[in-house]
mmCIF file of C-alpha atoms and ligand atoms in Angstrom:
data_model
loop_
_atom_site.group_PDB
_atom_site.id
_atom_site.type_symbol
_atom_site.label_atom_id
_atom_site.label_comp_id
_atom_site.label_asym_id
_atom_site.label_seq_id
_atom_site.Cartn_x
_atom_site.Cartn_y
_atom_site.Cartn_z
ATOM 1 C CA UNK A 818 0.060 0.197 0.090
ATOM 2 C CA UNK A 819 1.587 3.323 -0.935
ATOM 3 C CA UNK A 820 0.854 6.078 1.520
ATOM 4 C CA UNK A 821 1.398 9.869 1.367
ATOM 5 C CA UNK A 822 1.380 11.777 4.583
ATOM 6 C CA UNK A 823 0.109 15.409 4.192
ATOM 7 C CA UNK A 824 1.451 18.017 6.448
ATOM 8 C CA UNK A 825 1.467 21.711 6.950
ATOM 9 C CA UNK A 826 3.302 22.343 10.386
ATOM 10 C CA UNK A 827 5.185 20.789 13.098
ATOM 11 C CA UNK A 828 5.073 17.333 11.681
ATOM 12 C CA UNK A 829 4.998 15.482 15.044
ATOM 13 C CA UNK A 830 2.540 13.018 13.912
ATOM 14 C CA UNK A 831 4.667 12.228 10.909
ATOM 15 C CA UNK A 832 7.723 11.730 13.271
ATOM 16 C CA UNK A 833 5.748 9.285 15.423
ATOM 17 C CA UNK A 834 4.735 7.301 12.352
ATOM 18 C CA UNK A 835 8.193 7.384 11.192
ATOM 19 C CA UNK A 836 9.643 6.042 14.650
ATOM 20 C CA UNK A 837 6.899 3.442 14.559
ATOM 21 C CA UNK A 838 8.125 2.204 11.199
ATOM 22 C CA UNK A 839 5.173 3.128 9.177
ATOM 23 C CA UNK A 840 6.285 2.822 5.555
ATOM 24 C CA UNK A 841 5.699 6.299 3.880
ATOM 25 C CA UNK A 842 5.906 6.734 0.165
ATOM 26 C CA UNK A 843 5.608 10.637 0.176
ATOM 27 C CA UNK A 844 5.181 13.330 2.388
ATOM 28 C CA UNK A 845 3.374 16.446 0.602
ATOM 29 C CA UNK A 846 2.862 19.930 2.272
ATOM 30 C CA UNK A 847 1.017 23.141 1.447
ATOM 31 C CA UNK A 848 3.901 25.062 2.603
ATOM 32 C CA UNK A 849 7.590 24.728 3.483
ATOM 33 C CA UNK A 850 7.503 23.434 7.150
ATOM 34 C CA UNK A 851 9.355 21.363 9.646
ATOM 35 C CA UNK A 852 7.343 18.207 8.537
ATOM 36 C CA UNK A 853 9.006 18.484 5.049
ATOM 37 C CA UNK A 854 12.435 18.726 6.990
ATOM 38 C CA UNK A 855 11.656 15.724 8.966
ATOM 39 C CA UNK A 856 10.774 13.866 5.873
ATOM 40 C CA UNK A 857 14.195 14.952 4.204
ATOM 41 C CA UNK A 858 16.037 13.891 7.237
ATOM 42 C CA UNK A 859 14.531 10.539 6.934
ATOM 43 C CA UNK A 860 15.078 10.256 3.005
ATOM 44 C CA UNK A 861 11.394 10.251 2.306
ATOM 45 C CA UNK A 862 10.304 11.984 -0.933
ATOM 46 C CA UNK A 863 8.892 15.036 -0.379
ATOM 47 C CA UNK A 864 6.746 17.627 -2.442
ATOM 48 C CA UNK A 865 5.605 21.168 -1.642
ATOM 49 C CA UNK A 866 2.741 22.422 -3.399
ATOM 50 C CA UNK A 867 2.354 25.915 -2.205
ATOM 51 C CA UNK A 868 -1.134 27.172 -1.885
ATOM 52 C CA UNK A 869 0.082 30.471 -2.124
ATOM 53 C CA UNK A 870 0.864 30.077 -5.895
ATOM 54 C CA UNK A 871 -3.037 29.322 -6.119
ATOM 55 C CA UNK A 872 -3.859 32.773 -4.482
ATOM 56 C CA UNK A 873 -4.032 31.758 -0.796
ATOM 57 C CA UNK A 874 -3.624 34.381 1.773
ATOM 58 C CA UNK A 875 -4.201 34.552 5.308
ATOM 59 C CA UNK A 876 -7.842 36.103 5.601
ATOM 60 C CA UNK A 877 -8.815 36.128 1.767
ATOM 61 C CA UNK A 878 -11.527 33.418 2.642
ATOM 62 C CA UNK A 879 -12.758 31.767 -0.517
ATOM 63 C CA UNK A 880 -11.089 34.213 -2.787
ATOM 64 C CA UNK A 881 -8.319 31.736 -3.967
ATOM 65 C CA UNK A 882 -8.263 28.817 -6.364
ATOM 66 C CA UNK A 883 -8.985 25.983 -3.882
ATOM 67 C CA UNK A 884 -9.935 23.725 -6.741
ATOM 68 C CA UNK A 885 -6.900 24.460 -8.685
ATOM 69 C CA UNK A 886 -4.787 23.599 -5.766
ATOM 70 C CA UNK A 887 -6.630 20.540 -5.154
ATOM 71 C CA UNK A 888 -6.386 19.219 -8.614
ATOM 72 C CA UNK A 889 -2.467 19.789 -8.484
ATOM 73 C CA UNK A 890 -2.181 17.822 -5.241
ATOM 74 C CA UNK A 891 -4.550 15.029 -6.511
ATOM 75 C CA UNK A 892 -2.856 14.623 -9.842
ATOM 76 C CA UNK A 893 0.527 14.496 -7.859
ATOM 77 C CA UNK A 894 -0.518 11.912 -5.798
ATOM 78 C CA UNK A 895 -2.141 9.863 -8.436
ATOM 79 C CA UNK A 896 1.003 10.041 -10.827
ATOM 80 C CA UNK A 897 3.030 9.026 -7.752
ATOM 81 C CA UNK A 898 0.800 5.906 -7.313
ATOM 82 C CA UNK A 899 -0.378 6.906 -4.039
ATOM 83 C CA UNK A 900 -3.253 4.733 -2.768
ATOM 84 C CA UNK A 901 -3.943 6.193 0.727
ATOM 85 C CA UNK A 902 -3.738 9.857 1.761
ATOM 86 C CA UNK A 903 -3.090 10.439 5.576
ATOM 87 C CA UNK A 904 -3.454 14.185 6.677
ATOM 88 C CA UNK A 905 -1.526 14.630 9.525
ATOM 89 C CA UNK A 906 -1.807 18.415 10.438
ATOM 90 C CA UNK A 907 -2.582 19.563 7.147
ATOM 91 C CA UNK A 908 -4.309 22.906 7.120
ATOM 92 C CA UNK A 909 -6.073 23.267 3.825
ATOM 93 C CA UNK A 910 -9.410 21.960 3.158
ATOM 94 C CA UNK A 911 -9.658 20.103 0.043
ATOM 95 C CA UNK A 912 -12.156 20.854 -2.978
ATOM 96 C CA UNK A 913 -14.515 17.933 -3.660
ATOM 97 C CA UNK A 914 -12.405 16.847 -6.562
ATOM 98 C CA UNK A 915 -9.804 15.156 -4.127
ATOM 99 C CA UNK A 916 -12.942 12.987 -2.881
ATOM 100 C CA UNK A 917 -14.077 12.181 -6.399
ATOM 101 C CA UNK A 918 -10.554 10.473 -6.983
ATOM 102 C CA UNK A 919 -9.787 9.350 -3.418
ATOM 103 C CA UNK A 920 -12.833 9.003 -1.774
ATOM 104 C CA UNK A 921 -13.003 6.605 1.270
ATOM 105 C CA UNK A 922 -8.903 6.715 1.183
ATOM 106 C CA UNK A 923 -8.229 10.139 2.722
ATOM 107 C CA UNK A 924 -7.636 9.863 6.460
ATOM 108 C CA UNK A 925 -7.333 12.795 9.006
ATOM 109 C CA UNK A 926 -6.620 13.170 12.607
ATOM 110 C CA UNK A 927 -8.873 15.657 14.632
ATOM 111 C CA UNK A 928 -7.831 16.957 17.919
ATOM 112 C CA UNK A 929 -11.323 16.464 19.527
ATOM 113 C CA UNK A 930 -13.791 13.716 19.927
ATOM 114 C CA UNK A 931 -16.031 14.019 16.919
ATOM 115 C CA UNK A 932 -18.916 15.088 16.248
ATOM 116 C CA UNK A 933 -17.807 17.463 19.054
ATOM 117 C CA UNK A 934 -15.816 20.717 18.067
ATOM 118 C CA UNK A 935 -15.277 20.665 14.463
ATOM 119 C CA UNK A 936 -13.086 22.990 12.727
ATOM 120 C CA UNK A 937 -9.713 24.427 13.144
ATOM 121 C CA UNK A 938 -10.284 25.677 16.798
ATOM 122 C CA UNK A 939 -11.299 22.463 18.293
ATOM 123 C CA UNK A 940 -8.976 22.594 21.229
ATOM 124 C CA UNK A 941 -9.840 26.013 22.136
ATOM 125 C CA UNK A 942 -13.483 25.468 21.654
ATOM 126 C CA UNK A 943 -13.411 22.207 23.986
ATOM 127 C CA UNK A 944 -11.756 24.749 26.608
ATOM 128 C CA UNK A 945 -14.010 27.283 26.157
ATOM 129 C CA UNK A 946 -17.217 24.771 26.399
ATOM 130 C CA UNK A 947 -15.829 23.632 29.834
ATOM 131 C CA UNK A 948 -15.734 20.051 29.036
ATOM 132 C CA UNK A 949 -13.857 17.793 31.469
ATOM 133 C CA UNK A 950 -12.874 15.329 28.521
ATOM 134 C CA UNK A 951 -11.696 15.827 24.960
ATOM 135 C CA UNK A 952 -9.393 13.672 22.784
ATOM 136 C CA UNK A 953 -8.655 12.778 19.428
ATOM 137 C CA UNK A 954 -10.408 11.042 16.432
ATOM 138 C CA UNK A 955 -9.114 9.414 13.411
ATOM 139 C CA UNK A 956 -11.638 9.425 10.655
ATOM 140 C CA UNK A 957 -12.207 9.031 6.780
ATOM 141 C CA UNK A 958 -12.472 12.543 5.598
ATOM 142 C CA UNK A 959 -14.804 13.513 3.157
ATOM 143 C CA UNK A 960 -15.953 16.869 1.643
ATOM 144 C CA UNK A 961 -18.051 17.673 4.769
ATOM 145 C CA UNK A 962 -15.367 19.280 6.918
ATOM 146 C CA UNK A 963 -14.603 16.905 10.027
ATOM 147 C CA UNK A 964 -17.134 14.299 8.964
ATOM 148 C CA UNK A 965 -17.670 11.755 11.547
ATOM 149 C CA UNK A 966 -19.395 9.187 9.568
ATOM 150 C CA UNK A 967 -16.404 6.779 9.311
ATOM 151 C CA UNK A 968 -14.426 6.861 12.677
ATOM 152 C CA UNK A 969 -11.235 4.528 12.520
ATOM 153 C CA UNK A 970 -10.225 5.434 16.213
ATOM 154 C CA UNK A 971 -10.685 7.778 19.072
ATOM 155 C CA UNK A 972 -8.937 8.259 22.180
ATOM 156 C CA UNK A 973 -10.117 10.367 25.077
ATOM 157 C CA UNK A 974 -7.948 12.890 26.931
ATOM 158 C CA UNK A 975 -8.924 14.546 30.393
ATOM 159 C CA UNK A 976 -9.235 18.202 30.599
ATOM 160 C CA UNK A 977 -6.982 19.345 33.670
ATOM 161 C CA UNK A 978 -7.394 22.327 35.897
ATOM 162 C CA UNK A 979 -5.272 25.114 34.573
ATOM 163 C CA UNK A 980 -5.039 23.663 30.965
ATOM 164 C CA UNK A 981 -4.644 26.141 28.218
ATOM 165 C CA UNK A 982 -4.532 25.380 24.541
ATOM 166 C CA UNK A 983 -0.923 24.520 24.410
ATOM 167 C CA UNK A 984 -0.785 22.322 27.451
ATOM 168 C CA UNK A 985 -4.165 20.542 26.385
ATOM 169 C CA UNK A 986 -3.072 20.018 22.779
ATOM 170 C CA UNK A 987 0.153 18.569 23.637
ATOM 171 C CA UNK A 988 -1.595 16.074 25.819
ATOM 172 C CA UNK A 989 -3.931 15.218 23.030
ATOM 173 C CA UNK A 990 -0.763 14.967 20.439
ATOM 174 C CA UNK A 991 0.863 12.431 22.961
ATOM 175 C CA UNK A 992 -2.305 10.171 22.416
ATOM 176 C CA UNK A 993 -2.541 10.927 18.788
ATOM 177 C CA UNK A 994 1.097 9.919 18.058
ATOM 178 C CA UNK A 995 0.113 6.258 19.268
ATOM 179 C CA UNK A 996 -3.245 6.108 17.833
ATOM 180 C CA UNK A 997 -2.667 7.267 14.276
ATOM 181 C CA UNK A 998 0.287 4.805 13.467
ATOM 182 C CA UNK A 999 -1.641 2.212 15.105
ATOM 183 C CA UNK A 1000 -4.738 2.871 12.707
ATOM 184 C CA UNK A 1001 -2.459 2.986 9.935
ATOM 185 C CA UNK A 1002 -0.841 -0.320 10.966
ATOM 186 C CA UNK A 1003 -4.346 -1.935 10.796
ATOM 187 C CA UNK A 1004 -5.078 -0.594 7.257
ATOM 188 C CA UNK A 1005 -1.381 -1.919 6.079
ATOM 189 C CA UNK A 1006 -2.136 -5.234 7.461
ATOM 190 C CA UNK A 1007 -5.755 -5.550 6.216
ATOM 191 C CA UNK A 1008 -7.352 -5.569 9.465
ATOM 192 C CA UNK A 1009 -9.223 -2.363 8.616
ATOM 193 C CA UNK A 1010 -10.833 -2.455 5.293
ATOM 194 C CA UNK A 1011 -11.167 0.963 3.528
ATOM 195 C CA UNK A 1012 -13.721 1.574 0.945
ATOM 196 C CA UNK A 1013 -12.171 2.144 -2.267
ATOM 197 C CA UNK A 1014 -8.975 0.388 -1.527
ATOM 198 C CA UNK A 1015 -8.418 -2.575 -3.471
HETATM 199 C C1 LIG B 2275 -2.722 17.148 15.384
HETATM 200 O O1 LIG B 2275 -3.109 17.650 16.640
HETATM 201 C C2 LIG B 2275 -3.946 16.772 14.407
HETATM 202 O O2 LIG B 2275 -4.864 16.227 15.294
HETATM 203 C C3 LIG B 2275 -4.340 18.320 14.176
HETATM 204 O O3 LIG B 2275 -3.159 18.672 13.806
HETATM 205 C C4 LIG B 2275 -2.012 18.626 14.732
HETATM 206 C C5 LIG B 2275 -0.838 18.147 13.908
HETATM 207 O O4 LIG B 2275 0.650 18.079 14.915
HETATM 208 N N1 LIG B 2275 -5.042 18.104 12.761
HETATM 209 P P1 LIG B 2275 1.914 18.094 14.237
HETATM 210 O O5 LIG B 2275 1.896 18.957 13.053
HETATM 211 O O6 LIG B 2275 1.912 16.734 13.508
HETATM 212 O O7 LIG B 2275 2.659 18.280 15.422
#
Protein backbone atom coordinates (compact mmCIF):
# COMPACT_ATOMS: atom_id res chain seq x y z
CA UNK A 1 0.00 0.00 0.00
CA UNK A 2 1.52 3.33 -1.04
CA UNK A 3 0.86 5.88 1.67
CA UNK A 4 1.27 9.65 1.45
CA UNK A 5 1.31 11.80 4.59
CA UNK A 6 0.17 15.41 4.21
CA UNK A 7 1.54 18.08 6.58
CA UNK A 8 1.51 21.86 7.09
CA UNK A 9 3.31 22.37 10.37
CA UNK A 10 5.40 20.76 13.06
CA UNK A 11 4.98 17.24 11.77
CA UNK A 12 5.12 15.54 15.16
CA UNK A 13 2.50 12.99 14.07
CA UNK A 14 4.57 12.29 10.96
CA UNK A 15 7.61 11.84 13.18
CA UNK A 16 5.70 9.33 15.32
CA UNK A 17 4.67 7.38 12.21
CA UNK A 18 8.31 7.24 11.06
CA UNK A 19 9.51 6.16 14.52
CA UNK A 20 6.88 3.44 14.56
CA UNK A 21 8.05 2.14 11.17
CA UNK A 22 5.00 3.03 9.11
CA UNK A 23 6.21 2.85 5.51
CA UNK A 24 5.65 6.28 3.94
CA UNK A 25 6.07 6.68 0.18
CA UNK A 26 5.69 10.46 0.06
CA UNK A 27 5.29 13.51 2.29
CA UNK A 28 3.40 16.38 0.71
CA UNK A 29 2.96 19.86 2.19
CA UNK A 30 1.03 23.01 1.29
CA UNK A 31 4.02 25.16 2.38
CA UNK A 32 7.59 24.73 3.57
CA UNK A 33 7.40 23.52 7.15
CA UNK A 34 9.19 21.41 9.76
CA UNK A 35 7.26 18.35 8.57
CA UNK A 36 9.04 18.54 5.21
CA UNK A 37 12.43 18.84 6.95
CA UNK A 38 11.66 15.72 9.01
CA UNK A 39 10.83 13.78 5.86
CA UNK A 40 14.04 14.93 4.16
CA UNK A 41 16.05 13.87 7.24
CA UNK A 42 14.58 10.39 6.87
CA UNK A 43 15.11 10.26 3.09
CA UNK A 44 11.38 10.17 2.37
CA UNK A 45 10.47 11.79 -0.98
CA UNK A 46 8.82 15.19 -0.45
CA UNK A 47 6.72 17.54 -2.51
CA UNK A 48 5.65 21.08 -1.62
CA UNK A 49 2.68 22.47 -3.53
CA UNK A 50 2.47 25.98 -2.11
CA UNK A 51 -1.12 27.13 -1.82
CA UNK A 52 0.03 30.76 -2.09
CA UNK A 53 0.73 30.03 -5.76
CA UNK A 54 -3.02 29.51 -6.06
CA UNK A 55 -3.84 32.91 -4.53
CA UNK A 56 -4.11 31.77 -0.91
CA UNK A 57 -3.44 34.44 1.72
CA UNK A 58 -4.45 34.44 5.34
CA UNK A 59 -7.87 36.02 5.63
CA UNK A 60 -8.86 35.92 1.93
CA UNK A 61 -11.65 33.43 2.63
CA UNK A 62 -12.78 31.69 -0.54
CA UNK A 63 -11.07 34.21 -2.85
CA UNK A 64 -8.40 31.75 -3.93
CA UNK A 65 -8.23 28.81 -6.32
CA UNK A 66 -8.92 25.97 -3.90
CA UNK A 67 -10.00 23.74 -6.75
CA UNK A 68 -6.82 24.39 -8.77
CA UNK A 69 -4.70 23.62 -5.71
CA UNK A 70 -6.64 20.42 -5.04
CA UNK A 71 -6.32 19.29 -8.66
CA UNK A 72 -2.54 19.88 -8.51
CA UNK A 73 -2.25 17.84 -5.30
CA UNK A 74 -4.56 15.06 -6.49
CA UNK A 75 -2.78 14.78 -9.85
CA UNK A 76 0.59 14.55 -8.10
CA UNK A 77 -0.60 11.86 -5.69
CA UNK A 78 -2.16 9.92 -8.53
CA UNK A 79 0.96 10.16 -10.73
CA UNK A 80 3.03 8.96 -7.76
CA UNK A 81 0.86 5.86 -7.43
CA UNK A 82 -0.40 6.86 -3.97
CA UNK A 83 -3.26 4.72 -2.71
CA UNK A 84 -3.96 6.11 0.76
CA UNK A 85 -3.66 9.73 1.89
CA UNK A 86 -3.14 10.49 5.59
CA UNK A 87 -3.55 14.13 6.58
CA UNK A 88 -1.49 14.82 9.72
CA UNK A 89 -1.85 18.46 10.67
CA UNK A 90 -2.59 19.41 7.05
CA UNK A 91 -4.38 22.75 7.24
CA UNK A 92 -5.97 23.12 3.80
CA UNK A 93 -9.54 21.98 3.24
CA UNK A 94 -9.68 20.20 -0.12
CA UNK A 95 -12.17 20.81 -2.88
CA UNK A 96 -14.47 17.87 -3.57
CA UNK A 97 -12.34 16.88 -6.58
CA UNK A 98 -10.00 15.13 -4.08
CA UNK A 99 -12.83 12.93 -2.83
CA UNK A 100 -14.07 12.14 -6.33
CA UNK A 101 -10.62 10.59 -6.96
CA UNK A 102 -9.60 9.35 -3.50
CA UNK A 103 -12.99 8.90 -1.81
CA UNK A 104 -12.81 6.61 1.23
CA UNK A 105 -9.01 6.65 1.20
CA UNK A 106 -8.31 10.07 2.74
CA UNK A 107 -7.71 9.94 6.50
CA UNK A 108 -7.48 12.76 8.99
CA UNK A 109 -6.62 13.26 12.63
CA UNK A 110 -8.80 15.76 14.44
CA UNK A 111 -7.94 16.97 17.97
CA UNK A 112 -11.39 16.43 19.50
CA UNK A 113 -13.92 13.66 19.98
CA UNK A 114 -15.92 14.04 16.77
CA UNK A 115 -18.73 14.95 16.30
CA UNK A 116 -17.78 17.45 19.02
CA UNK A 117 -15.77 20.57 18.21
CA UNK A 118 -15.32 20.47 14.44
CA UNK A 119 -13.05 22.97 12.71
CA UNK A 120 -9.62 24.51 13.16
CA UNK A 121 -10.12 25.75 16.75
CA UNK A 122 -11.21 22.43 18.26
CA UNK A 123 -8.91 22.54 21.29
CA UNK A 124 -9.79 26.14 22.20
CA UNK A 125 -13.48 25.37 21.66
CA UNK A 126 -13.32 22.39 24.03
CA UNK A 127 -11.71 24.57 26.70
CA UNK A 128 -14.24 27.35 26.17
CA UNK A 129 -17.10 24.85 26.47
CA UNK A 130 -15.76 23.72 29.84
CA UNK A 131 -15.82 19.99 29.04
CA UNK A 132 -13.90 17.70 31.38
CA UNK A 133 -12.88 15.36 28.59
CA UNK A 134 -11.85 15.77 24.96
CA UNK A 135 -9.46 13.75 22.79
CA UNK A 136 -8.64 12.83 19.23
CA UNK A 137 -10.41 11.16 16.34
CA UNK A 138 -8.90 9.42 13.32
CA UNK A 139 -11.57 9.42 10.64
CA UNK A 140 -12.16 9.09 6.92
CA UNK A 141 -12.25 12.62 5.51
CA UNK A 142 -14.94 13.65 3.04
CA UNK A 143 -16.02 16.93 1.47
CA UNK A 144 -17.89 17.60 4.75
CA UNK A 145 -15.42 19.24 7.14
CA UNK A 146 -14.48 16.89 10.00
CA UNK A 147 -17.06 14.34 8.93
CA UNK A 148 -17.70 11.79 11.69
CA UNK A 149 -19.40 9.21 9.45
CA UNK A 150 -16.44 6.81 9.45
CA UNK A 151 -14.41 6.87 12.65
CA UNK A 152 -11.36 4.57 12.63
CA UNK A 153 -10.07 5.34 16.10
CA UNK A 154 -10.76 7.61 19.02
CA UNK A 155 -8.91 8.32 22.25
CA UNK A 156 -10.10 10.32 25.24
CA UNK A 157 -7.97 12.90 27.05
CA UNK A 158 -9.00 14.58 30.32
CA UNK A 159 -9.07 18.36 30.52
CA UNK A 160 -7.07 19.29 33.65
CA UNK A 161 -7.52 22.35 35.86
CA UNK A 162 -5.22 25.11 34.61
CA UNK A 163 -5.00 23.71 31.06
CA UNK A 164 -4.52 26.19 28.24
CA UNK A 165 -4.65 25.43 24.52
CA UNK A 166 -0.94 24.55 24.41
CA UNK A 167 -0.89 22.17 27.37
CA UNK A 168 -4.13 20.45 26.41
CA UNK A 169 -3.22 20.14 22.72
CA UNK A 170 0.19 18.69 23.58
CA UNK A 171 -1.48 16.09 25.83
CA UNK A 172 -3.87 15.25 22.98
CA UNK A 173 -0.95 14.90 20.58
CA UNK A 174 0.81 12.44 22.90
CA UNK A 175 -2.20 10.15 22.40
CA UNK A 176 -2.50 10.89 18.67
CA UNK A 177 1.13 9.84 18.18
CA UNK A 178 0.14 6.36 19.32
CA UNK A 179 -3.33 6.17 17.81
CA UNK A 180 -2.63 7.34 14.24
CA UNK A 181 0.25 4.89 13.57
CA UNK A 182 -1.88 2.11 15.12
CA UNK A 183 -4.78 2.88 12.75
CA UNK A 184 -2.41 3.00 9.78
CA UNK A 185 -0.87 -0.32 10.83
CA UNK A 186 -4.33 -1.92 10.80
CA UNK A 187 -4.97 -0.58 7.30
CA UNK A 188 -1.56 -1.84 6.14
CA UNK A 189 -2.10 -5.34 7.50
CA UNK A 190 -5.66 -5.47 6.16
CA UNK A 191 -7.43 -5.74 9.51
CA UNK A 192 -9.15 -2.41 8.77
CA UNK A 193 -10.65 -2.26 5.28
CA UNK A 194 -11.06 1.08 3.57
CA UNK A 195 -13.81 1.50 1.00
CA UNK A 196 -12.23 2.24 -2.33
CA UNK A 197 -8.96 0.45 -1.53
CA UNK A 198 -8.47 -2.80 -3.39
C1 LIG B 1 -2.77 17.24 15.48
O1 LIG B 1 -3.28 17.59 16.75
C2 LIG B 1 -3.87 16.88 14.53
O2 LIG B 1 -4.97 16.27 15.15
C3 LIG B 1 -4.28 18.23 14.00
O3 LIG B 1 -3.06 18.91 13.84
C4 LIG B 1 -2.11 18.45 14.79
C5 LIG B 1 -0.85 18.09 14.06
O4 LIG B 1 0.29 18.22 14.85
N1 LIG B 1 -5.06 18.10 12.79
P1 LIG B 1 1.76 18.07 14.23
O5 LIG B 1 1.94 19.13 13.17
O6 LIG B 1 1.87 16.69 13.66
O7 LIG B 1 2.68 18.27 15.39
